[in-house]
C-alpha positions as a printed NumPy array, in Angstrom:
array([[  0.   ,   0.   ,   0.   ],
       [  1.326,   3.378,  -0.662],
       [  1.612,   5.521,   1.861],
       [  0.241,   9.248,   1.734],
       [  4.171,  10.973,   2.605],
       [  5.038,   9.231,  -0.501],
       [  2.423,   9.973,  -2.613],
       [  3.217,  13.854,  -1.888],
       [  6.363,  13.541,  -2.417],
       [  5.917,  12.302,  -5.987],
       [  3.539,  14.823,  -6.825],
       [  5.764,  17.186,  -5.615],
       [  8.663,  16.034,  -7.594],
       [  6.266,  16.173, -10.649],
       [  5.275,  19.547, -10.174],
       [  8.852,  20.6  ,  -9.733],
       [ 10.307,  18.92 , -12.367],
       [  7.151,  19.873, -14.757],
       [  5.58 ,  23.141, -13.184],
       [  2.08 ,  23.782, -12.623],
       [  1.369,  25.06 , -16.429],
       [ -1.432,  23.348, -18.822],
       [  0.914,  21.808, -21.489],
       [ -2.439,  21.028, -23.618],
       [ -2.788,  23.352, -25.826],
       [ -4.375,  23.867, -29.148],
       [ -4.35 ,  27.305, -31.113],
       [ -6.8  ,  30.07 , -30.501],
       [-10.158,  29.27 , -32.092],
       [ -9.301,  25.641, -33.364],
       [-12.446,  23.73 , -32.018],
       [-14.759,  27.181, -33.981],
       [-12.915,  25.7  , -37.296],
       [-12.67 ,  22.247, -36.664],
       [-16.565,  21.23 , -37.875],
       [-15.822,  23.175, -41.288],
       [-12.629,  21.6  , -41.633],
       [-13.767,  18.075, -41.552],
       [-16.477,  18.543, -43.217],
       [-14.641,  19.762, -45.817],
       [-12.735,  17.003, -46.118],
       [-15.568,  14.257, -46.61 ],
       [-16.295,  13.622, -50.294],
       [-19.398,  14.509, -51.499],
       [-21.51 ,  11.67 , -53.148],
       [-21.815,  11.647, -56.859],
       [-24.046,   8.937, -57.037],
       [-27.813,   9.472, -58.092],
       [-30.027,   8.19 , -55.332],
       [-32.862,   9.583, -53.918],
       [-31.744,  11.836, -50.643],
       [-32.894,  10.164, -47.508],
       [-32.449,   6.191, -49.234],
       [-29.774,   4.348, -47.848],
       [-29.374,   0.6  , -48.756],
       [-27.954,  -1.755, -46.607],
       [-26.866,  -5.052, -47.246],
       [-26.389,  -6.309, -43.156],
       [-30.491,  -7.531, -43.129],
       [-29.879,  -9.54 , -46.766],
       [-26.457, -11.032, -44.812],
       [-28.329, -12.197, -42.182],
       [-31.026, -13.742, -43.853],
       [-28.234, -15.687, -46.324],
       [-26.264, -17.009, -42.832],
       [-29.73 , -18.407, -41.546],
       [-30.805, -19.805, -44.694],
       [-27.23 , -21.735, -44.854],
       [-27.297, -22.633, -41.673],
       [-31.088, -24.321, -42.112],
       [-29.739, -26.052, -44.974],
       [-26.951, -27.622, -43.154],
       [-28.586, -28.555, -40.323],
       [-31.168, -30.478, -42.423],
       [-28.776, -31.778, -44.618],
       [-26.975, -33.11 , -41.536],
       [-29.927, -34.727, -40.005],
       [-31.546, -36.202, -43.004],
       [-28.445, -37.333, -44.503],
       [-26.182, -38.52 , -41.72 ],
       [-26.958, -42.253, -40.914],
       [-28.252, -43.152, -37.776],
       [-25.318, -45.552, -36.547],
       [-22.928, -42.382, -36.755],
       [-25.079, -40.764, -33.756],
       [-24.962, -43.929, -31.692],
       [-21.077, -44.431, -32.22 ],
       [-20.681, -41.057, -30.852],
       [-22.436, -41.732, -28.152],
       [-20.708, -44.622, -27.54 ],
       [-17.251, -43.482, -27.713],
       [-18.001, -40.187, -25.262],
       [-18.926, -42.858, -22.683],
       [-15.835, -45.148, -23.379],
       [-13.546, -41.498, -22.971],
       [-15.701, -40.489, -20.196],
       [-15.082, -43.685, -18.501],
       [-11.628, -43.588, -18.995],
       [-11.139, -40.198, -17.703],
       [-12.775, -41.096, -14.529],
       [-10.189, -44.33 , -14.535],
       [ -7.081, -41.939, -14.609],
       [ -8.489, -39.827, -12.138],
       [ -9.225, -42.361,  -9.938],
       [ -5.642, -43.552, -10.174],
       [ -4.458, -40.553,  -9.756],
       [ -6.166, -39.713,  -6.467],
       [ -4.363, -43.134,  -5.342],
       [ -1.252, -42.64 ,  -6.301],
       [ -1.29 , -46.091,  -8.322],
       [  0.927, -46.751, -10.771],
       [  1.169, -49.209, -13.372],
       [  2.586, -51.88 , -11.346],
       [  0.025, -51.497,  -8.807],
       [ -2.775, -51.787, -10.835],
       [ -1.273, -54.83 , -12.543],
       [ -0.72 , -56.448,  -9.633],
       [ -4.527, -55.906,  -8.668],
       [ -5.68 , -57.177, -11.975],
       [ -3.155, -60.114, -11.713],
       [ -4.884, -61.21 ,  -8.084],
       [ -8.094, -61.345,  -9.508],
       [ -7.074, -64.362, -11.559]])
């Protein structure tokens, strides 16, 4: 935590070093030209629309991604076999299983020779 003595002293050392002036400046009536000078600086339109008509393409884009991704999701569930779903299935349990095997060893501190020799005793 910093203490207050220090925290004057730094901001007295600041002050010192950099004096108490405002080193922001900008030159007398800047901000009273600044709206005419960027507007000014924006081409004007050549184009021959109708004022107050603006076009955008963002509600077309979004209707394109949901129509592709209605035809991929029907595509993928009248087209993908019903085995493939069930395999899946299967092998998240298997690595599920597994996982909870490695853990468990782990909490045990087994190691390989332990848990062959608890396999082996079974026989």
């Amino acid at each position: 935590m910093i203490r207050q003595e220090d925290m004057m002293n730094e901001e007295q050392y600041i002050r010192n070093r950099m004096g108490n002036g405002n080193h922001f400046r900008v030159p007398d009536g800047y901000f009273d030209r600044l709206a005419d000078s960027v507007m000014s600086q924006i081409p004007e339109d050549t184009k021959d629309t109708k004022p107050g008509r603006v076009v955008s393409m963002r509600p077309w884009l979004y209707a394109a991604a949901c129509l592709l991704v209605a035809v991929l999701t029907a595509t993928a569930y009248f087209l993908v076999p019903e085995t493939t779903g069930q395999s899946v299935v299967a092998t998240t349990t298997v690595s599920a299983s597994d996982t909870y095997v490695d853990e468990a060893a782990d909490y045990v501190m087994a190691d390989n020779n332990d848990i062959y020799a608890c396999l082996a005793s079974d026989f």
